[in-house]
Amino acid sequence: MTRRTDWAEYDVHPGVPPEQGTGGGDGPAGDDGSSGGERAGRRRRGRAGQHGEGGSRGGRRRRGFGEPSAEDEGTPASSRAEKGESSGDPVERARAICLRLLTGTPRTRKQLADALRKREIPDEAAEEVLSRFEEVGLIDDSAFADAWVESRHHGRGLARRALAQELRTKGVDATLIEEAVSQLDSEQEEVTARELVDRKLRSTRGLDRDKRLRRLAGMLARKGYSPGMALRVVRQALEEEGDEGDDGGDLDFLADESI
């Protein structure tokens, strides 16, 4: 007989306890005459000094969207997830696995399905859990795709073509991919492409123009920009810098680049 699953018993959005000992500026004064807010400020600065610049423990930076989660890096899961994963009920195991994976970073339905299959969760149990998570909004491939495009374009400078390819590898539906990448138009792509070229331009000084053009346009091509846009942006940047040599290698570049 199938066990009834009580979804309400799980807190899928655990709260974060407020930081203790951080009073406001109007708090009671201490023996040294300082206010509660001043003492709290000293404690926070002290902790930041112990943890490294930025206040993160051990100098570790904040993880960005799409980067490996704590689970991927081998950090122990919560005790609740561990208990759930050790349960004999496949639905309980599937739910605990999905909650643990979603705690670190957003995931697509396919990513979670692959994780459950890898852990030998029966298809029926996996389907029940994944469908329920979609119903309550814990799995939302459309929101995932939108956030991925926003993060990866502004963070890595990727163009629509590269972004679409990344989303395909994560199992996002083609229609959702098209909707997400349509956030970017050609004008925005060209602005970003120029910013990428400007950051790399100085490092190519001293090379002949043809080599500079190939190197900079190749960098854009690897990020998903079309050969035509890459050449136009790089040529304009070189001309503004005063490097107006022969463009004889442009056609070769267009022929050689397979993007």
mmCIF file of C-alpha atoms in Angstrom, residues 4-247:
data_model
loop_
_atom_site.group_PDB
_atom_site.id
_atom_site.type_symbol
_atom_site.label_atom_id
_atom_site.label_comp_id
_atom_site.label_asym_id
_atom_site.label_seq_id
_atom_site.Cartn_x
_atom_site.Cartn_y
_atom_site.Cartn_z
ATOM 1 C CA ARG A 4 0.655 8.988 2.071
ATOM 2 C CA THR A 5 3.123 11.808 1.739
ATOM 3 C CA ASP A 6 2.559 14.725 4.076
ATOM 4 C CA TRP A 7 4.332 17.598 2.339
ATOM 5 C CA ALA A 8 3.324 20.172 4.955
ATOM 6 C CA GLU A 9 5.580 18.627 7.591
ATOM 7 C CA TYR A 10 8.705 19.816 5.809
ATOM 8 C CA ASP A 11 9.940 23.371 6.092
ATOM 9 C CA VAL A 12 11.221 23.911 2.563
ATOM 10 C CA HIS A 13 12.101 27.535 3.220
ATOM 11 C CA PRO A 14 14.055 27.429 6.472
ATOM 12 C CA GLY A 15 14.546 30.852 8.025
ATOM 13 C CA VAL A 16 17.890 32.335 8.923
ATOM 14 C CA PRO A 17 18.193 33.318 12.590
ATOM 15 C CA PRO A 18 19.031 36.989 13.145
ATOM 16 C CA GLU A 19 22.553 37.828 14.186
ATOM 17 C CA GLN A 20 22.853 38.044 17.946
ATOM 18 C CA GLY A 21 24.438 40.896 19.827
ATOM 19 C CA THR A 22 23.905 43.642 17.255
ATOM 20 C CA GLY A 23 22.069 46.350 19.084
ATOM 21 C CA GLY A 24 20.993 49.681 17.668
ATOM 22 C CA GLY A 25 22.613 53.030 18.303
ATOM 23 C CA ASP A 26 20.130 53.775 21.109
ATOM 24 C CA GLY A 27 21.096 50.742 23.215
ATOM 25 C CA PRO A 28 22.356 51.040 26.790
ATOM 26 C CA ALA A 29 25.845 52.411 27.307
ATOM 27 C CA GLY A 30 28.614 50.126 28.588
ATOM 28 C CA ASP A 31 31.260 50.721 31.256
ATOM 29 C CA ASP A 32 33.421 52.607 28.746
ATOM 30 C CA GLY A 33 30.542 54.947 27.887
ATOM 31 C CA SER A 34 29.980 53.478 24.430
ATOM 32 C CA SER A 35 26.482 52.798 23.193
ATOM 33 C CA GLY A 36 25.108 49.359 22.338
ATOM 34 C CA GLY A 37 25.394 50.223 18.629
ATOM 35 C CA GLU A 38 29.071 51.169 18.985
ATOM 36 C CA ARG A 39 29.859 47.937 20.815
ATOM 37 C CA ALA A 40 28.012 45.919 18.174
ATOM 38 C CA GLY A 41 29.946 47.712 15.438
ATOM 39 C CA ARG A 42 33.256 46.797 17.099
ATOM 40 C CA ARG A 43 32.167 43.163 17.389
ATOM 41 C CA ARG A 44 31.218 43.044 13.711
ATOM 42 C CA ARG A 45 34.534 44.614 12.670
ATOM 43 C CA GLY A 46 36.368 42.158 14.891
ATOM 44 C CA ARG A 47 34.638 39.211 13.248
ATOM 45 C CA ALA A 48 35.364 40.621 9.799
ATOM 46 C CA GLY A 49 39.059 40.848 10.672
ATOM 47 C CA GLN A 50 39.108 37.247 11.863
ATOM 48 C CA HIS A 51 37.334 35.940 8.783
ATOM 49 C CA GLY A 52 39.343 37.864 6.212
ATOM 50 C CA GLU A 53 38.496 40.756 3.893
ATOM 51 C CA GLY A 54 34.776 41.087 3.283
ATOM 52 C CA GLY A 55 33.916 39.244 6.500
ATOM 53 C CA SER A 56 33.728 35.795 4.924
ATOM 54 C CA ARG A 57 35.242 32.964 6.906
ATOM 55 C CA GLY A 58 38.629 31.929 5.613
ATOM 56 C CA GLY A 59 38.502 34.596 2.908
ATOM 57 C CA ARG A 60 36.053 32.524 0.816
ATOM 58 C CA ARG A 61 34.094 34.549 -1.705
ATOM 59 C CA ARG A 62 30.340 34.487 -2.091
ATOM 60 C CA ARG A 63 29.218 31.900 -4.630
ATOM 61 C CA GLY A 64 27.539 33.263 -7.732
ATOM 62 C CA PHE A 65 24.582 31.900 -9.656
ATOM 63 C CA GLY A 66 25.323 28.648 -11.387
ATOM 64 C CA GLU A 67 28.495 27.884 -9.444
ATOM 65 C CA PRO A 68 28.850 24.576 -7.562
ATOM 66 C CA SER A 69 26.880 24.376 -4.340
ATOM 67 C CA ALA A 70 28.159 23.318 -0.945
ATOM 68 C CA GLU A 71 26.778 19.856 -1.643
ATOM 69 C CA ASP A 72 28.825 19.640 -4.829
ATOM 70 C CA GLU A 73 31.954 20.684 -2.942
ATOM 71 C CA GLY A 74 31.585 17.925 -0.369
ATOM 72 C CA THR A 75 30.173 19.930 2.544
ATOM 73 C CA PRO A 76 28.034 17.697 4.850
ATOM 74 C CA ALA A 77 24.282 18.002 4.312
ATOM 75 C CA SER A 78 21.875 18.938 7.068
ATOM 76 C CA SER A 79 20.842 16.291 9.554
ATOM 77 C CA ARG A 80 17.261 16.389 8.283
ATOM 78 C CA ALA A 81 18.362 15.661 4.714
ATOM 79 C CA GLU A 82 20.663 12.897 5.906
ATOM 80 C CA LYS A 83 17.812 11.260 7.850
ATOM 81 C CA GLY A 84 15.517 11.544 4.861
ATOM 82 C CA GLU A 85 18.046 10.045 2.475
ATOM 83 C CA SER A 86 18.567 7.091 4.791
ATOM 84 C CA SER A 87 14.826 6.400 4.911
ATOM 85 C CA GLY A 88 13.517 3.193 3.420
ATOM 86 C CA ASP A 89 10.684 5.084 1.700
ATOM 87 C CA PRO A 90 11.818 6.077 -1.829
ATOM 88 C CA VAL A 91 9.553 9.133 -1.815
ATOM 89 C CA GLU A 92 11.103 10.357 1.432
ATOM 90 C CA ARG A 93 14.569 9.739 0.015
ATOM 91 C CA ALA A 94 13.762 11.563 -3.207
ATOM 92 C CA ARG A 95 12.333 14.533 -1.332
ATOM 93 C CA ALA A 96 15.367 14.783 0.962
ATOM 94 C CA ILE A 97 17.777 14.585 -1.981
ATOM 95 C CA CYS A 98 15.955 17.321 -3.895
ATOM 96 C CA LEU A 99 15.717 19.611 -0.861
ATOM 97 C CA ARG A 100 19.432 19.247 -0.185
ATOM 98 C CA LEU A 101 20.350 19.999 -3.793
ATOM 99 C CA LEU A 102 18.012 22.992 -3.988
ATOM 100 C CA THR A 103 19.391 24.459 -0.769
ATOM 101 C CA GLY A 104 22.689 25.292 -2.475
ATOM 102 C CA THR A 105 21.583 26.657 -5.852
ATOM 103 C CA PRO A 106 18.592 26.590 -8.221
ATOM 104 C CA ARG A 107 18.298 23.435 -10.334
ATOM 105 C CA THR A 108 16.296 22.433 -13.366
ATOM 106 C CA ARG A 109 13.899 19.519 -13.286
ATOM 107 C CA LYS A 110 16.260 17.485 -15.484
ATOM 108 C CA GLN A 111 19.203 18.104 -13.171
ATOM 109 C CA LEU A 112 17.203 16.843 -10.201
ATOM 110 C CA ALA A 113 15.822 13.908 -12.173
ATOM 111 C CA ASP A 114 19.353 12.912 -13.161
ATOM 112 C CA ALA A 115 20.463 13.133 -9.514
ATOM 113 C CA LEU A 116 17.585 10.900 -8.381
ATOM 114 C CA ARG A 117 18.283 8.380 -11.125
ATOM 115 C CA LYS A 118 21.941 8.293 -10.121
ATOM 116 C CA ARG A 119 20.866 7.466 -6.552
ATOM 117 C CA GLU A 120 18.605 4.692 -7.880
ATOM 118 C CA ILE A 121 15.317 6.298 -6.868
ATOM 119 C CA PRO A 122 12.418 4.493 -8.623
ATOM 120 C CA ASP A 123 10.920 6.465 -11.510
ATOM 121 C CA GLU A 124 7.456 6.561 -9.923
ATOM 122 C CA ALA A 125 8.744 8.085 -6.682
ATOM 123 C CA ALA A 126 10.944 10.545 -8.561
ATOM 124 C CA GLU A 127 8.042 11.680 -10.726
ATOM 125 C CA GLU A 128 5.820 12.212 -7.672
ATOM 126 C CA VAL A 129 8.386 14.364 -5.912
ATOM 127 C CA LEU A 130 9.454 16.365 -8.955
ATOM 128 C CA SER A 131 5.865 17.111 -9.954
ATOM 129 C CA ARG A 132 5.003 18.220 -6.419
ATOM 130 C CA PHE A 133 8.084 20.466 -6.266
ATOM 131 C CA GLU A 134 6.981 22.085 -9.531
ATOM 132 C CA GLU A 135 3.496 22.670 -8.132
ATOM 133 C CA VAL A 136 4.819 24.555 -5.102
ATOM 134 C CA GLY A 137 7.394 26.502 -7.118
ATOM 135 C CA LEU A 138 10.565 24.858 -5.842
ATOM 136 C CA ILE A 139 11.309 23.784 -9.406
ATOM 137 C CA ASP A 140 10.752 26.496 -12.018
ATOM 138 C CA ASP A 141 12.694 26.024 -15.238
ATOM 139 C CA SER A 142 11.395 29.290 -16.671
ATOM 140 C CA ALA A 143 12.671 31.330 -13.713
ATOM 141 C CA PHE A 144 15.912 29.348 -13.785
ATOM 142 C CA ALA A 145 16.477 30.201 -17.451
ATOM 143 C CA ASP A 146 15.726 33.897 -16.907
ATOM 144 C CA ALA A 147 18.121 34.120 -13.966
ATOM 145 C CA TRP A 148 20.789 32.160 -15.830
ATOM 146 C CA VAL A 149 20.702 34.547 -18.793
ATOM 147 C CA GLU A 150 20.833 37.591 -16.530
ATOM 148 C CA SER A 151 23.711 36.252 -14.455
ATOM 149 C CA ARG A 152 25.857 34.744 -17.186
ATOM 150 C CA HIS A 153 25.493 37.637 -19.610
ATOM 151 C CA HIS A 154 26.415 40.323 -17.099
ATOM 152 C CA GLY A 155 28.884 38.161 -15.178
ATOM 153 C CA ARG A 156 30.685 36.377 -18.035
ATOM 154 C CA GLY A 157 29.660 38.416 -21.051
ATOM 155 C CA LEU A 158 28.103 35.442 -22.835
ATOM 156 C CA ALA A 159 25.984 36.070 -25.928
ATOM 157 C CA ARG A 160 22.605 34.546 -26.719
ATOM 158 C CA ARG A 161 24.085 31.646 -28.688
ATOM 159 C CA ALA A 162 26.342 30.513 -25.834
ATOM 160 C CA LEU A 163 23.613 31.024 -23.241
ATOM 161 C CA ALA A 164 21.157 28.920 -25.222
ATOM 162 C CA GLN A 165 23.707 26.120 -25.489
ATOM 163 C CA GLU A 166 24.337 26.132 -21.743
ATOM 164 C CA LEU A 167 20.627 25.987 -20.984
ATOM 165 C CA ARG A 168 20.175 23.088 -23.398
ATOM 166 C CA THR A 169 22.802 21.096 -21.535
ATOM 167 C CA LYS A 170 20.817 21.661 -18.321
ATOM 168 C CA GLY A 171 17.665 20.224 -19.862
ATOM 169 C CA VAL A 172 15.641 23.419 -20.211
ATOM 170 C CA ASP A 173 12.848 23.223 -22.776
ATOM 171 C CA ALA A 174 13.573 24.914 -26.111
ATOM 172 C CA THR A 175 10.577 27.240 -25.773
ATOM 173 C CA LEU A 176 11.725 28.437 -22.352
ATOM 174 C CA ILE A 177 15.248 28.947 -23.684
ATOM 175 C CA GLU A 178 13.951 31.106 -26.525
ATOM 176 C CA GLU A 179 11.917 33.205 -24.102
ATOM 177 C CA ALA A 180 14.886 33.664 -21.764
ATOM 178 C CA VAL A 181 17.500 34.626 -24.360
ATOM 179 C CA SER A 182 15.047 37.037 -25.991
ATOM 180 C CA GLN A 183 15.729 39.301 -22.986
ATOM 181 C CA LEU A 184 18.907 40.246 -24.815
ATOM 182 C CA ASP A 185 18.732 42.143 -28.075
ATOM 183 C CA SER A 186 21.492 42.790 -30.584
ATOM 184 C CA GLU A 187 22.119 46.256 -29.199
ATOM 185 C CA GLN A 188 22.756 44.941 -25.674
ATOM 186 C CA GLU A 189 24.980 42.186 -27.034
ATOM 187 C CA GLU A 190 27.065 44.716 -28.943
ATOM 188 C CA VAL A 191 27.479 46.910 -25.860
ATOM 189 C CA THR A 192 28.695 43.930 -23.856
ATOM 190 C CA ALA A 193 30.987 42.795 -26.680
ATOM 191 C CA ARG A 194 32.628 46.224 -26.769
ATOM 192 C CA GLU A 195 33.162 46.155 -22.999
ATOM 193 C CA LEU A 196 34.870 42.766 -23.319
ATOM 194 C CA VAL A 197 37.140 44.045 -26.100
ATOM 195 C CA ASP A 198 38.043 47.201 -24.185
ATOM 196 C CA ARG A 199 39.197 45.100 -21.230
ATOM 197 C CA LYS A 200 41.443 42.947 -23.429
ATOM 198 C CA LEU A 201 42.672 45.610 -25.841
ATOM 199 C CA ARG A 202 45.694 46.724 -23.851
ATOM 200 C CA SER A 203 47.058 43.205 -23.503
ATOM 201 C CA THR A 204 47.292 42.894 -27.313
ATOM 202 C CA ARG A 205 49.346 46.035 -27.872
ATOM 203 C CA GLY A 206 52.641 45.316 -29.574
ATOM 204 C CA LEU A 207 51.130 42.655 -31.834
ATOM 205 C CA ASP A 208 50.462 43.323 -35.511
ATOM 206 C CA ARG A 209 46.917 44.370 -36.363
ATOM 207 C CA ASP A 210 45.899 41.109 -37.997
ATOM 208 C CA LYS A 211 46.954 39.111 -34.943
ATOM 209 C CA ARG A 212 45.179 41.523 -32.591
ATOM 210 C CA LEU A 213 42.006 41.309 -34.643
ATOM 211 C CA ARG A 214 42.056 37.527 -34.675
ATOM 212 C CA ARG A 215 42.760 37.239 -30.964
ATOM 213 C CA LEU A 216 40.063 39.693 -29.870
ATOM 214 C CA ALA A 217 37.434 38.496 -32.340
ATOM 215 C CA GLY A 218 38.209 34.897 -31.410
ATOM 216 C CA MET A 219 37.584 35.742 -27.752
ATOM 217 C CA LEU A 220 34.154 37.090 -28.660
ATOM 218 C CA ALA A 221 33.400 34.095 -30.881
ATOM 219 C CA ARG A 222 34.077 31.714 -27.982
ATOM 220 C CA LYS A 223 31.507 33.623 -25.934
ATOM 221 C CA GLY A 224 28.852 33.100 -28.593
ATOM 222 C CA TYR A 225 29.033 36.331 -30.615
ATOM 223 C CA SER A 226 28.557 36.070 -34.364
ATOM 224 C CA PRO A 227 31.656 36.540 -36.564
ATOM 225 C CA GLY A 228 30.109 39.623 -38.151
ATOM 226 C CA MET A 229 29.489 41.371 -34.838
ATOM 227 C CA ALA A 230 32.857 40.290 -33.442
ATOM 228 C CA LEU A 231 34.764 41.714 -36.413
ATOM 229 C CA ARG A 232 32.771 44.948 -36.436
ATOM 230 C CA VAL A 233 33.298 45.601 -32.733
ATOM 231 C CA VAL A 234 37.001 44.752 -32.776
ATOM 232 C CA ARG A 235 37.689 46.747 -35.949
ATOM 233 C CA GLN A 236 35.986 49.790 -34.453
ATOM 234 C CA ALA A 237 37.978 49.498 -31.223
ATOM 235 C CA LEU A 238 41.267 49.227 -33.117
ATOM 236 C CA GLU A 239 40.429 52.212 -35.312
ATOM 237 C CA GLU A 240 39.563 54.333 -32.283
ATOM 238 C CA GLU A 241 42.918 53.403 -30.795
ATOM 239 C CA GLY A 242 44.657 54.486 -34.003
ATOM 240 C CA ASP A 243 45.520 51.034 -35.319
ATOM 241 C CA GLU A 244 44.206 51.232 -38.892
ATOM 242 C CA GLY A 245 46.132 48.553 -40.740
ATOM 243 C CA ASP A 246 45.118 46.144 -43.473
ATOM 244 C CA ASP A 247 42.009 44.004 -42.929
#
